[in-house]
Each structure stands twice: as C-alpha cells, then as structure tokens.
Coordinates of C-alpha atoms in Angstrom, one line a residue:
X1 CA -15.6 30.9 7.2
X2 CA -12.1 29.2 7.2
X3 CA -10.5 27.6 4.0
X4 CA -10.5 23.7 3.9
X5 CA -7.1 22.5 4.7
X6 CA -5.9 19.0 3.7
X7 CA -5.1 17.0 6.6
X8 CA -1.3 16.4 5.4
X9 CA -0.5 20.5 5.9
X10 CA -3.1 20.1 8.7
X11 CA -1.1 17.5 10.5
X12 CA 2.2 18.4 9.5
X13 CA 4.9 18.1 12.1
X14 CA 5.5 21.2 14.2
X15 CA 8.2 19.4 16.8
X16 CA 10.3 16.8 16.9
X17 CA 7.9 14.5 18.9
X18 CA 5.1 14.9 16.5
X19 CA 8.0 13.4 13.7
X20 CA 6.8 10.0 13.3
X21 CA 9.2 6.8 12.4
X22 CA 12.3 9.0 12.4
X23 CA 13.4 8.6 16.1
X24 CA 16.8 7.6 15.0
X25 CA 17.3 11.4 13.7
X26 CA 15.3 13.7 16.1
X27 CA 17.5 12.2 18.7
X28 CA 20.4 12.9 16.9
X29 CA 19.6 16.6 16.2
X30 CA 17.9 17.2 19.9
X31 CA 21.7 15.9 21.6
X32 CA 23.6 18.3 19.2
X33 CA 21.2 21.1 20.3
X34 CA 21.4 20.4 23.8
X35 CA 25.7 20.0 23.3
X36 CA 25.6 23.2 21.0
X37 CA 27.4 21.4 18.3
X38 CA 25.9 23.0 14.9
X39 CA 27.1 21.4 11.8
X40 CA 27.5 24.2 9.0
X41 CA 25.7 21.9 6.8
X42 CA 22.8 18.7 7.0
X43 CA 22.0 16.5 3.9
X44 CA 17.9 15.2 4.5
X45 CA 17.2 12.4 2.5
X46 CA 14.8 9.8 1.6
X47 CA 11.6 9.0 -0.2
X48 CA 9.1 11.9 -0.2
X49 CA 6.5 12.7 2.2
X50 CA 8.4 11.1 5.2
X51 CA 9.3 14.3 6.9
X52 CA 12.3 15.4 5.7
X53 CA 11.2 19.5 4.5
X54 CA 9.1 19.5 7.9
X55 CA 12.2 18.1 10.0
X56 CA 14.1 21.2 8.5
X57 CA 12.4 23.5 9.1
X58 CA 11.5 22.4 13.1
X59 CA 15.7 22.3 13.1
X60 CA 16.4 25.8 12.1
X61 CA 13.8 27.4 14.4
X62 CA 15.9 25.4 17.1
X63 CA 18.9 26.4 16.6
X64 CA 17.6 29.9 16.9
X65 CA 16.1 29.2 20.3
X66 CA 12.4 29.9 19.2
X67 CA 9.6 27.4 18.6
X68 CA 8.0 26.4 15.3
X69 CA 4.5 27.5 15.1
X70 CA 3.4 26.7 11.4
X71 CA 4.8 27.4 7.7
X72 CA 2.7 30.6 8.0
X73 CA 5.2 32.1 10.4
X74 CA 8.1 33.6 8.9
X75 CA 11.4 35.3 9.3
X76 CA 14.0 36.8 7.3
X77 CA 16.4 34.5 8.7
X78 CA 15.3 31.3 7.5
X79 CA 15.2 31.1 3.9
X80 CA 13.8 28.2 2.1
X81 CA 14.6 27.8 -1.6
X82 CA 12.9 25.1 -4.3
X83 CA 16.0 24.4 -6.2
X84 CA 13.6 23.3 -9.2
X85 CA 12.1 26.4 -9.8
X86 CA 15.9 28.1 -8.6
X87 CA 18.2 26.0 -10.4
X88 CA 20.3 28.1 -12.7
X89 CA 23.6 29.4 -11.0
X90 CA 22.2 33.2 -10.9
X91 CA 20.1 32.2 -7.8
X92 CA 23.3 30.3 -6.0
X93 CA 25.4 33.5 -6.9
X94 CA 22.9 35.5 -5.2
X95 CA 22.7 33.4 -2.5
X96 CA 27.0 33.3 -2.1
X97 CA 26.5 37.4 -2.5
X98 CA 24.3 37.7 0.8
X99 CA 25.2 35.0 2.7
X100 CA 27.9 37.2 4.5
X101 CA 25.2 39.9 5.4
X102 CA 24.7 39.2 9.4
X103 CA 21.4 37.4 10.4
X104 CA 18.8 40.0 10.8
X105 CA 16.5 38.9 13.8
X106 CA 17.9 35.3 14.9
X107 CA 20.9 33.8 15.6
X108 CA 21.5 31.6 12.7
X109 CA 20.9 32.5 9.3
X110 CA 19.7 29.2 7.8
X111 CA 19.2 27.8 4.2
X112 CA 16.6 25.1 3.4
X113 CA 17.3 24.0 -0.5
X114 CA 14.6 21.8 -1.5
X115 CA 15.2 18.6 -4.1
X116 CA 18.6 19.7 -3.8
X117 CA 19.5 17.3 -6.8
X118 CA 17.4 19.6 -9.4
X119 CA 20.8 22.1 -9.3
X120 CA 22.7 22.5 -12.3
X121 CA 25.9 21.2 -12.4
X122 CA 27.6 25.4 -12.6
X123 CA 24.9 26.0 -9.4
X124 CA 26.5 22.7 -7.7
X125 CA 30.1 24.1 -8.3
X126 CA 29.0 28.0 -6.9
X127 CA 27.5 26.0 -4.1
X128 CA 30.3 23.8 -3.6
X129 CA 32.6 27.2 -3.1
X130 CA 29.7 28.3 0.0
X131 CA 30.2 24.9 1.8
X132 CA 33.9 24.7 1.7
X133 CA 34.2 28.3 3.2
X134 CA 30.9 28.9 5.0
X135 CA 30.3 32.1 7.6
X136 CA 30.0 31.0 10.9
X137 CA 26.8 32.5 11.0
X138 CA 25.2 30.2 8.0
X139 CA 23.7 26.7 8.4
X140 CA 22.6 24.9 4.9
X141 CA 20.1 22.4 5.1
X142 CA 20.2 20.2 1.9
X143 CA 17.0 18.0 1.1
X144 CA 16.6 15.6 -1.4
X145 CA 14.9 12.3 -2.5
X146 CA 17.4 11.4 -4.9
X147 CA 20.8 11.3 -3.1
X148 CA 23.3 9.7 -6.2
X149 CA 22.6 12.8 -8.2
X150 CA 24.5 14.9 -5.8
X151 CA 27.8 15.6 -6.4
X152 CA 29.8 13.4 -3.8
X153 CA 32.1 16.5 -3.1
X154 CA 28.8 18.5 -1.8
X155 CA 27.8 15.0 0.1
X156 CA 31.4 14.6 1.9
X157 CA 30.9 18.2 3.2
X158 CA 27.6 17.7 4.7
X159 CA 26.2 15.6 7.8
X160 CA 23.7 13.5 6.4
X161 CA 20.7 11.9 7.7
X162 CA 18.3 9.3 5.7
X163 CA 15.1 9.5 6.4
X164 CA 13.6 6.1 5.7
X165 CA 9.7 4.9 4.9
X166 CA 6.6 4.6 7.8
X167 CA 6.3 0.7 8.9
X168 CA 2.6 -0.4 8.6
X169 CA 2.4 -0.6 11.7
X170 CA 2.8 3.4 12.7
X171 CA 0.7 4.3 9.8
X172 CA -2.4 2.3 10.9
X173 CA -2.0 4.1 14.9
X174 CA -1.8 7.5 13.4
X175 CA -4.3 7.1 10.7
X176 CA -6.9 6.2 13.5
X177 CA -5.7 8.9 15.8
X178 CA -6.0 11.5 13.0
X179 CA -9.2 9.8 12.1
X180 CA -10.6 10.2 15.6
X181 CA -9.6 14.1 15.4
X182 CA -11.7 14.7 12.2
X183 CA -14.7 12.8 13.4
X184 CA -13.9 9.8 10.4
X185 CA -15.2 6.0 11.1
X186 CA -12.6 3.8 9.8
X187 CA -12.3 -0.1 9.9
X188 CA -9.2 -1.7 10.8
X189 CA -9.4 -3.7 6.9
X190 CA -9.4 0.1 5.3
X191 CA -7.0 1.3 7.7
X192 CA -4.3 -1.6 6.6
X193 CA -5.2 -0.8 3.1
X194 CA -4.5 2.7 3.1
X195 CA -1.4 2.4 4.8
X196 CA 0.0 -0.1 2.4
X197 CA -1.1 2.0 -0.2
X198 CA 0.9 4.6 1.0
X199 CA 3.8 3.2 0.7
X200 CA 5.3 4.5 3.5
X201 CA 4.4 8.1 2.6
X202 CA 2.9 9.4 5.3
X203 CA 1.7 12.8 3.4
X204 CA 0.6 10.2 0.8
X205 CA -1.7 7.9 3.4
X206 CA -3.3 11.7 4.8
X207 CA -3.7 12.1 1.4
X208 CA -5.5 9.0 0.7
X209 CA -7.4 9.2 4.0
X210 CA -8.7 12.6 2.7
X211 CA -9.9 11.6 -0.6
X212 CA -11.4 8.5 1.4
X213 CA -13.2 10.3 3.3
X214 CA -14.5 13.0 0.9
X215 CA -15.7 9.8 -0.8
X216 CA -17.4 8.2 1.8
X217 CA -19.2 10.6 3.7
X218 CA -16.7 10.1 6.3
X219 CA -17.5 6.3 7.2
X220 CA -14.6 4.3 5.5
X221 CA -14.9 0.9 5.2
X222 CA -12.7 -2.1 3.1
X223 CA -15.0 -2.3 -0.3
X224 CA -15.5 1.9 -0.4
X225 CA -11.2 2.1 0.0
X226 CA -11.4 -0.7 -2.8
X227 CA -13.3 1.3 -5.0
X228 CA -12.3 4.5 -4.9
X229 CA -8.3 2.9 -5.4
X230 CA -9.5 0.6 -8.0
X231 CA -8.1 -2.8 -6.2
X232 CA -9.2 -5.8 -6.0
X233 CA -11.2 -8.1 -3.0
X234 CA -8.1 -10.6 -1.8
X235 CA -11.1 -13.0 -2.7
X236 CA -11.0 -11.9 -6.4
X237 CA -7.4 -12.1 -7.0
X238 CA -7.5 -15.9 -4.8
X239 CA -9.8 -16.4 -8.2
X240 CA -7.2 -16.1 -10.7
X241 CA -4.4 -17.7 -9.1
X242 CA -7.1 -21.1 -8.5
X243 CA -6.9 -20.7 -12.1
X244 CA -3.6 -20.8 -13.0
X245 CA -2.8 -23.0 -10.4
X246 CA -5.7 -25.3 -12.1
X247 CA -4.2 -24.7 -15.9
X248 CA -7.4 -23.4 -16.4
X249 CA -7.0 -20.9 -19.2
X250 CA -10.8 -19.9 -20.1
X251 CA -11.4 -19.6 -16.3
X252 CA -8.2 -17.0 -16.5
X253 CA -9.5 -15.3 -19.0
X254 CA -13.3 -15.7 -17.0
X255 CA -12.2 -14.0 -14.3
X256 CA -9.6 -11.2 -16.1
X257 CA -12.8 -10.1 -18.1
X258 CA -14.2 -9.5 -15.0
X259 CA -11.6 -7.5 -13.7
X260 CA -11.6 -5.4 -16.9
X261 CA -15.3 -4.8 -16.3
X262 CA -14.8 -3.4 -13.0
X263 CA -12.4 -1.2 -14.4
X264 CA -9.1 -2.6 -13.2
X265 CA -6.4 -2.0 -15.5
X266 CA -4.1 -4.9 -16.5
X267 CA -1.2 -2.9 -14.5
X268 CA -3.1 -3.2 -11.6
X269 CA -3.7 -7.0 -11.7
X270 CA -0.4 -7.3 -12.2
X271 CA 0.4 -5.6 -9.1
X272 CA -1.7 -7.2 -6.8
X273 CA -0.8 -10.6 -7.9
X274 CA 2.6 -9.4 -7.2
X275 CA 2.2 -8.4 -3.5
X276 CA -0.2 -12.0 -3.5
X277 CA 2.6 -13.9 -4.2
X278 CA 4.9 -11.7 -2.1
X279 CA 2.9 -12.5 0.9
X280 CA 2.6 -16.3 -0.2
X281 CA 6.5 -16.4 -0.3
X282 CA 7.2 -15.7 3.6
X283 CA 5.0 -18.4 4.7
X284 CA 5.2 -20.8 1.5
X285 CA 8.0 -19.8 -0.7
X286 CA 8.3 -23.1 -2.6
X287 CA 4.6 -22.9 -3.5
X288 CA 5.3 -19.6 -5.5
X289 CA 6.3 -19.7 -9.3
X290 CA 9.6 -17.4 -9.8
X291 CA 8.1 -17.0 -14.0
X292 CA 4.8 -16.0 -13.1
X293 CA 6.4 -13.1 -10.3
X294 CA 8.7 -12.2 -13.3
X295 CA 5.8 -12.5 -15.7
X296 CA 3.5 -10.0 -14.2
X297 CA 6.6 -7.3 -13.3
X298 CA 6.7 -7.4 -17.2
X299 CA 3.4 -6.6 -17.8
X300 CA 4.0 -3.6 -15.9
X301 CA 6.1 -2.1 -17.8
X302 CA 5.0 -3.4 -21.1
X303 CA 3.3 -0.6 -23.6
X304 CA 0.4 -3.3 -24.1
X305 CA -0.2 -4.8 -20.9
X306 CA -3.6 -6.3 -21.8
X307 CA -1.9 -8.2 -24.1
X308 CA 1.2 -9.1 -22.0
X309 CA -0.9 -10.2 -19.1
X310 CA -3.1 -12.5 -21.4
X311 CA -0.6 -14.0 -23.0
X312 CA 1.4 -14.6 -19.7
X313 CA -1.9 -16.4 -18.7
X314 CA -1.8 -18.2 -21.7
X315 CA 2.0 -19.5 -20.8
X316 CA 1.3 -19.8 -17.0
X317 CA -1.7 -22.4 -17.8
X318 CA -0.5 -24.4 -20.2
X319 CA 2.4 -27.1 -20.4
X320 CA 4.4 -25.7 -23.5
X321 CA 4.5 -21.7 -23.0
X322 CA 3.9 -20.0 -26.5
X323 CA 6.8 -17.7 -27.0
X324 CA 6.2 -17.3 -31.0
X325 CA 4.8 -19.4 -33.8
X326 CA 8.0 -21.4 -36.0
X327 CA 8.8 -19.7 -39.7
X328 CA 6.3 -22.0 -42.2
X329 CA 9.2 -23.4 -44.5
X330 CA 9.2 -21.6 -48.2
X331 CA 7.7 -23.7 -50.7
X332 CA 9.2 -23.4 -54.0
X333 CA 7.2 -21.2 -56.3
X334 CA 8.0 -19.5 -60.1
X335 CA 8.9 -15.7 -58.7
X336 CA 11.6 -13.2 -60.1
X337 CA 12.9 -12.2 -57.1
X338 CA 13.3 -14.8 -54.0
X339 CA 10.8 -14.3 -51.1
X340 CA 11.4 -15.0 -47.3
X341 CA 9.6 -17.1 -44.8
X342 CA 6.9 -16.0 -43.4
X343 CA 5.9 -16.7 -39.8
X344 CA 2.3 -18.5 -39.0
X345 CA -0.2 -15.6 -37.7
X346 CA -3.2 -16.5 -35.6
X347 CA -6.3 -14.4 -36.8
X348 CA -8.8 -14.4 -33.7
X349 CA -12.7 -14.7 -34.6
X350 CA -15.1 -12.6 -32.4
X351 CA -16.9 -14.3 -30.0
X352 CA -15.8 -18.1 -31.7
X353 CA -16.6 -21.0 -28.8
X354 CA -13.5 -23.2 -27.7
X355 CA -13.1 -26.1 -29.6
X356 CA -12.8 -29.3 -27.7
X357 CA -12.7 -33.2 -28.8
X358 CA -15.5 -35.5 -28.2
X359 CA -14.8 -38.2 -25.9
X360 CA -15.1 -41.9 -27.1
X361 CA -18.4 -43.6 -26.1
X362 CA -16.6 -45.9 -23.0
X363 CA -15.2 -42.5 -21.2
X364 CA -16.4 -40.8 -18.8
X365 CA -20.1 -39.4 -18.4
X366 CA -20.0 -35.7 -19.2
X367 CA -20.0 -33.4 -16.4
X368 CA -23.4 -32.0 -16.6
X369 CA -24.8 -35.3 -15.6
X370 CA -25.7 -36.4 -11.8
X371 CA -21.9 -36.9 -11.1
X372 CA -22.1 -33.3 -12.0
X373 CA -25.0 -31.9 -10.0
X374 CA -25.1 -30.3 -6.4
X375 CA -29.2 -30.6 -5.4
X376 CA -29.7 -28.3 -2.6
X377 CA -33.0 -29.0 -0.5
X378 CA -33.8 -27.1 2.4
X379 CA -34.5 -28.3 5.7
X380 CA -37.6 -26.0 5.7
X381 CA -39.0 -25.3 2.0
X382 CA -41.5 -23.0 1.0
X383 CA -44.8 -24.1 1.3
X384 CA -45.3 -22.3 -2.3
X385 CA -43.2 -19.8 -4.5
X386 CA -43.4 -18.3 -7.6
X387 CA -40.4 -16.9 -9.4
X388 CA -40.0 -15.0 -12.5
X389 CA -36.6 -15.1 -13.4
X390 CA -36.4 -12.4 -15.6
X391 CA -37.2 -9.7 -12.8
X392 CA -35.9 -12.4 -9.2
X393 CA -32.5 -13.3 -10.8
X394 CA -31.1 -9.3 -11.5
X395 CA -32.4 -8.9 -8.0
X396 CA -30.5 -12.0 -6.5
X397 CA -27.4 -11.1 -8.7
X398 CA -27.9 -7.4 -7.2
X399 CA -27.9 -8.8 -3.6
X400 CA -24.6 -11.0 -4.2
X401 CA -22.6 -8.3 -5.4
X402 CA -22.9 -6.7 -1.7
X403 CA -22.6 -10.1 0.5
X404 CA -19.6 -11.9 -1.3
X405 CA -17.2 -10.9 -4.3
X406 CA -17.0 -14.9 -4.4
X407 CA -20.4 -15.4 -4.7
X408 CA -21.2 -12.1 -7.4
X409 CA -18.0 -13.1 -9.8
X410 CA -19.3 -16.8 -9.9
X411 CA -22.9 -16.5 -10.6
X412 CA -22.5 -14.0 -13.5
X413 CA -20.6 -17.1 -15.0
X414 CA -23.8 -19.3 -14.6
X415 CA -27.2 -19.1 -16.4
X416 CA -30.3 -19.8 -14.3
X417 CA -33.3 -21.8 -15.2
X418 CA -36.5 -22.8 -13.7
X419 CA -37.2 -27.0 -14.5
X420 CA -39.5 -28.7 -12.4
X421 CA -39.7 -26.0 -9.7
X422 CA -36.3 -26.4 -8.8
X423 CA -33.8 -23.4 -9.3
X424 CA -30.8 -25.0 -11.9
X425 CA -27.7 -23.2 -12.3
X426 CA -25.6 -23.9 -15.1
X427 CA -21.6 -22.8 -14.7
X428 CA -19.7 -22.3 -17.9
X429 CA -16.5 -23.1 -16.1
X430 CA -15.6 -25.9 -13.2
X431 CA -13.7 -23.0 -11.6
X432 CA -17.5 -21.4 -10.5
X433 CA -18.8 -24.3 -10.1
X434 CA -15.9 -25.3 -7.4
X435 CA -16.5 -21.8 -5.8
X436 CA -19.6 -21.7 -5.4
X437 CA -20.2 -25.4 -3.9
X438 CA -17.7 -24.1 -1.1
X439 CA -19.6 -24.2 2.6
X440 CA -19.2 -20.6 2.7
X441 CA -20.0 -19.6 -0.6
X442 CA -22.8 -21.7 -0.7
X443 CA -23.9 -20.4 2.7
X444 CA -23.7 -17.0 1.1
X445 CA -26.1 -18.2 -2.0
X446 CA -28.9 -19.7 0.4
X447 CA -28.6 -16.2 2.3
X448 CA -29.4 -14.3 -0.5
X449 CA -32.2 -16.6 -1.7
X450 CA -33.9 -16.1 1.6
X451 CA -33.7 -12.8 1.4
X452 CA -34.6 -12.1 -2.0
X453 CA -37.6 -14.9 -2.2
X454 CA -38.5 -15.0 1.8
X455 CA -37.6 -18.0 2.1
X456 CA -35.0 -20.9 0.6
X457 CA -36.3 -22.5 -2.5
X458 CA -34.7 -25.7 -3.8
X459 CA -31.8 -25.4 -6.6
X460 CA -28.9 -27.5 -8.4
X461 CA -25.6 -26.4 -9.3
X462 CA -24.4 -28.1 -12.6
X463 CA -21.8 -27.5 -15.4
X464 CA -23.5 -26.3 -18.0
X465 CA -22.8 -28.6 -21.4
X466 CA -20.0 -27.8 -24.1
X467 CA -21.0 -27.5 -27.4
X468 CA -18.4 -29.0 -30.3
X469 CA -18.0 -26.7 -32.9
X470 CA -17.0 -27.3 -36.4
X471 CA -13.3 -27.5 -36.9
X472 CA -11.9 -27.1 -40.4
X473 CA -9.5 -29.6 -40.6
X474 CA -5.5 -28.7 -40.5
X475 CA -3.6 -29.4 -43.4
X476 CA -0.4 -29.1 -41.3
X477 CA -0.2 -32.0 -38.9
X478 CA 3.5 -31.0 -38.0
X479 CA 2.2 -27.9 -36.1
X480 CA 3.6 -27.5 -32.2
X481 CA 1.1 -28.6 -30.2
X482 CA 1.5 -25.1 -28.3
X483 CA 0.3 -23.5 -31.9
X484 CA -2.3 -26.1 -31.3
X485 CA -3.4 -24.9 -27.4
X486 CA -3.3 -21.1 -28.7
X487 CA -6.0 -21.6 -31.6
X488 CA -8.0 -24.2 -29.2
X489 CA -8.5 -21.3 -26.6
X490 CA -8.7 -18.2 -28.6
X491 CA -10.8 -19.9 -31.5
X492 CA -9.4 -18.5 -35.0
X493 CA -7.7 -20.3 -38.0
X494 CA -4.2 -20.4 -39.1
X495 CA -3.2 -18.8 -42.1
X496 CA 0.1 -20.0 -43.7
X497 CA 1.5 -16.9 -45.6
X498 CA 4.3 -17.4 -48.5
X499 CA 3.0 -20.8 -49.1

C-alpha cells in the first residue's frame, strides 16, 4: 500500500508549463535555453510557495539536457543546499573547495541554496569570492523570500527573477482541476474562499484544499470551508458593521459575543472587517471610515485584542470617542507627604443591565407597543397546533442555524412566548428586530416554522421592553459626557480615587 502524499508535493511542478502564474519567467529561461546563454548565477525570489525551489530545480535539469521526473530522482550534479540548516561559513568553504571538481555525470554542475538570506554575513563574503570568479562549469541558483537581506554585492552579480503571488483567478481553475483529479466536490463559494485564503500561495491553497477535504469527507462546500478556517458568513460580519453604522453599541457588542461563541478570535474579526471594508472601498470609497480601517489593523497587533476591538466599538458607535478618563483634580487633604492625581477608573459589574432615562409622559409610545409589533398571519393557518416551547423552540433554533446565519444570530437575541395562540417574539435589540422583519429573513423564519410545526402558525415580532435600573446618583456633574456613555453601556460605578 502506497504512503499518502499531500497534494502540494503531489502536484508540484515538474516543467515549465505545469509553472502556474509565472509565464513572465519560464519564457525567459526557455529562450536562454534555446540561445544557450547560461548565466553563472539566478537570484529566485518572492513570497513562498509560488514556485520558486520547483522552478530551480526544472532549470538545472535543463541546462543539462535531461528532463525532470520528481524530487526523488537524483544526481550528483545538482546539489541543493538549505542555507538554514547550512549557514555557518564551513559549509560555503566546502562548497568553494569542490566546486572546481568537474561535473560527474551532467554537463553543468549546479547549486540550488535555499532561503539564501539565512547565510551568515562570513558565508556571504566566502560566497561572494565563488560568484566573482566562478568555473565555467558551475551554475548557482539563489532562492529566497526575503530579497533586502542579501548583500547587494551578491544581488548585482546574479540575474534575478521575482516570482510574484497567484491572481484569484488562476487559483480557483486549478483548485477545480486538481479537485476533479482527486475525486473532491467543491462549490465555486469554497473555491473563492480557499484561494483568497491562500493568499496567493499556491502550496498554501493545496494545503488548505487538503485539510478541506480530509474534513469534509471530500464534499466541500462554503459553511464546512468556514468552519474548519474559523471565518465568518459575509452575512455575519454585514451584522456588525449595521451596527456601527447604526451607533448601536449593545448590538456591537450583541453580535461580537456571538462571534466569540463560535470561537472567532478578536484578530480574526478584525480581519475580515478589514477585507469588508476593503472590498466596500473599490465600489464605494467615501462610504468607508479611514479610523475604523485603522482601528481594526490595531487590534491586530495589540497584545489584548478583545479589549482593543471593544473599545474601538465603543469609539466607532458613539459621538465622543473615549480615549481615557481626565485626572479627578486633588482635593486638599492633611498628609505628610503630597499625593498626585489620580485618574477616574470604571469598575464593571457582572451582568449589570444598561441604564437608560425614562421618557416624559408626552413622548413617544415605547417600542414594544403596536408601532412596534410585526403580526404575521398566514394565508393558510393551521387548522389546530399545539406547541411546547420548551422542546419546539431548541428545535426551531436548531433548524435556523443551517438555513440562514441571519436568521440563527437574530433569534438567539429574542425570547419566545406563547400568548393567545400566537407565537410572540421579543428582540432585545432593534438591530434583530430590523433583521429579521427583512423579506428574506422573514421568508427564512416562516420556512423553518413549516418545517418544524408542519405547517405556519401565526407569530409577532416585537422589541422586547427595557427595564430602568436604579442609578446611584453622580456627585460629579462635571464628568465628560463620553465618561458618561462608557458607564451607560458597560453598567459599573465610578470611583474617584485621591479624593
């Protein structure tokens, strides 16, 4: 029985039309073999996994007139070297010590050194010394991913070639046609998703086609290339940015502790609301917010992005970003020694409801009322039903979760109720509520309820009612209103210290 073999080695390029995305190179290298101009030394570079080690090593079979089979197939000739295991100057010395020998079996004697910038800066100057003088018989081939750590005397001595990333485009053909040669079912959604993951790697798309597929069962589809990555539905992150494009902080904050129990890490968000935006800004770029971009590239590198992403949501929702809390002025106190100004520190309760202001008696109804009600009545109701909520409604949330991100992320928000046979659902936030009065959404909803109760039953969508906590009142009217907004959303009190 044969070894498994990863479909990156198994696909790896074994001539210069199997090279894919690098035409502007193999025609380069297939006129100076057919002139017989050989360079005594090539420079390979670009981002890794984009053929630059397989390109080599096609080359030197070549130039020695015999055709590439596979890395199995060897000869003393061609000598490949990992210059970050062999970086120390011994193994260059070595090398300048048996370069004169006479090539053995081919034509050429040819050197392939690997990550070429891993070399010492002694092994660069004992390399340096080879290139100037080389034998006519010798041909280096230099790789490397990061060109500005080489020595430029070793780059002006070498004909260099960059190598540069797979477009989308060829990654999605040849992930389909590799694919079709292993017997995979992949949808077009996945396809684009793996190939934008690869980031125009195409070892790292095989790679992630692989592990796909070994996850799958070999039938790939959009939410199984989701999950095993860890991304987000585009549906999900349209959430959060409805949110901060609403100023709605708790519906932020909704949505992010939804995201953190999927298991998406606050890096992650950040990154796809990145390439959201990204995408926004070539159709729309005024509609995109330069400080939120900048915002989330922070949170990326931040050593607590949970708590840089939430309080950039905080900023991004609100009219006066928080940046930190003013220095409480020192009250004068008997003290021996002189104290300094302490700043204002917010101490968040557990679990403490936002705290909101009633409205006068002449405003505005609140929202739970009719204004506030969607009654849904279908065309054809049940004759009779009978629902028990605690074992229909896990079912119903169950059934959402695989017909509509949408759908699943707004009803866990809601709280369901039987009152006068109708089904009521009560949102905590208008964001859900919005959502899930959509036509599609909704269409979604009425699905599932067919399927669930064999038919559509009647229900209302409302707001559910705000309760007003207690508030101890502020002794510090004078506080920015920003201070204000922070302890309004996150619930806590404000303890002056040094006063």
């Amino acid at each position: 029985m044969s070894q498994p073999v990863a479909l990156y080695r198994k696909y790896r390029s074994k001539s210069f039309d199997e090279l894919i995305g690098q035409d502007h190179i193999t025609t380069t290298l297939k006129n100076a073999l057919k002139k017989g101009s050989i360079s005594h030394a090539y420079l390979f570079t670009g981002p890794h996994g984009v053929g630059k080690t397989s390109t080599a090593r096609i080359f030197a079979h070549a130039i020695n007139d015999i055709e590439f089979q596979d890395e199995g197939t060897q000869y003393l000739d061609i000598i490949e070297i990992d210059a970050a295991s062999n970086r120390r100057i011994e193994e260059i010395r070595n090398l300048r010590e048996t370069i004169h020998v006479a090539p053995s079996q081919l034509k050429y004697k040819v050197y392939i050194i690997d990550e070429v910038h891993m070399l010492t800066k002694e092994a660069f100057n004992a390399l340096l010394k080879t290139l100037e003088e080389p034998p006519a018989h010798a041909v280096f081939i230099l790789a490397t991913t990061e060109a500005h750590k080489l020595p430029a005397t070793i780059i002006s001595r070498t004909q260099r070639h960059s190598f540069k990333p797979i477009n989308t485009k060829e990654a999605i053909e040849h992930i389909h046609a590799v694919a079709k040669q292993e017997d995979i079912t992949i949808d077009s959604e996945a396809a684009q998703i793996v190939a934008e993951q690869g980031k125009g790697s195409f070892r790292d798309i095989l790679s992630l086609l692989d592990q796909a597929a070994h996850s799958s069962g070999k039938n790939i589809n959009k939410q199984s290339i989701l999950d095993m990555l860890g991304l987000l539905a585009v549906e999900s992150i349209q959430q959060l940015v409805d949110a901060i494009e609403a100023n709605d902080t708790h519906a932020a904050f909704s949505v992010l502790e939804d995201f953190y129990e999927q298991g998406t890490t606050a890096q992650s968000v950040a990154a796809q609301l990145i390439q959201y935006w990204r995408q926004q800004m070539r159709s729309q770029p005024a509609s995109v917010n330069p400080a939120a971009v900048d915002a989330m590239m922070k949170v990326q590198i931040s050593h607590s992005p949970e708590i840089a992403l939430e309080l950039a949501m905080v900023n991004l929702t609100i009219d006066t970003p928080v940046r930190s809390a003013p220095a409480v002025s020192q009250q004068p106190r008997p003290s021996p020694q002189p104290t300094k100004p302490a700043p204002s520190i917010v101490r968040s309760k557990t679990k403490t409801p936002p705290t909101t202001k009633p409205k006068p008696a002449g405003d505005q109804p609140e929202p739970s009322t009719q204004a506030a009600k969607s009654k849904t009545l279908p065309s054809q109701p049940l004759e009779s039903y009978d629902i028990d909520l605690a074992t229909d409604w896990p079912r119903v949330i169950e059934k959402a979760r695989n017909k509509s991100h949408s759908l699943f992320s707004s009803l866990r928000q809601s709280t369901a109720s039987m009152q006068d046979n109708i089904l009521v659902l009560a949102f905590r936030f208008p964001l859900h509520l919005k959502k899930v009065r959509q036509s599609s959404v909704s269409k979604d909803f009425e699905a599932v309820l067919t399927e669930v109760f064999g038919g559509l039953v009647p229900y209302e969508t409302v707001l559910a009612d705000k309760k007003i906590p207690s508030q101890k009142t502020s002794q510090k009217e004078d506080r920015p209103a920003s201070l204000k907004k922070v302890t309004d959303i996150l619930g806590g009190d404000v303890i002056e210290l040094g006063a």
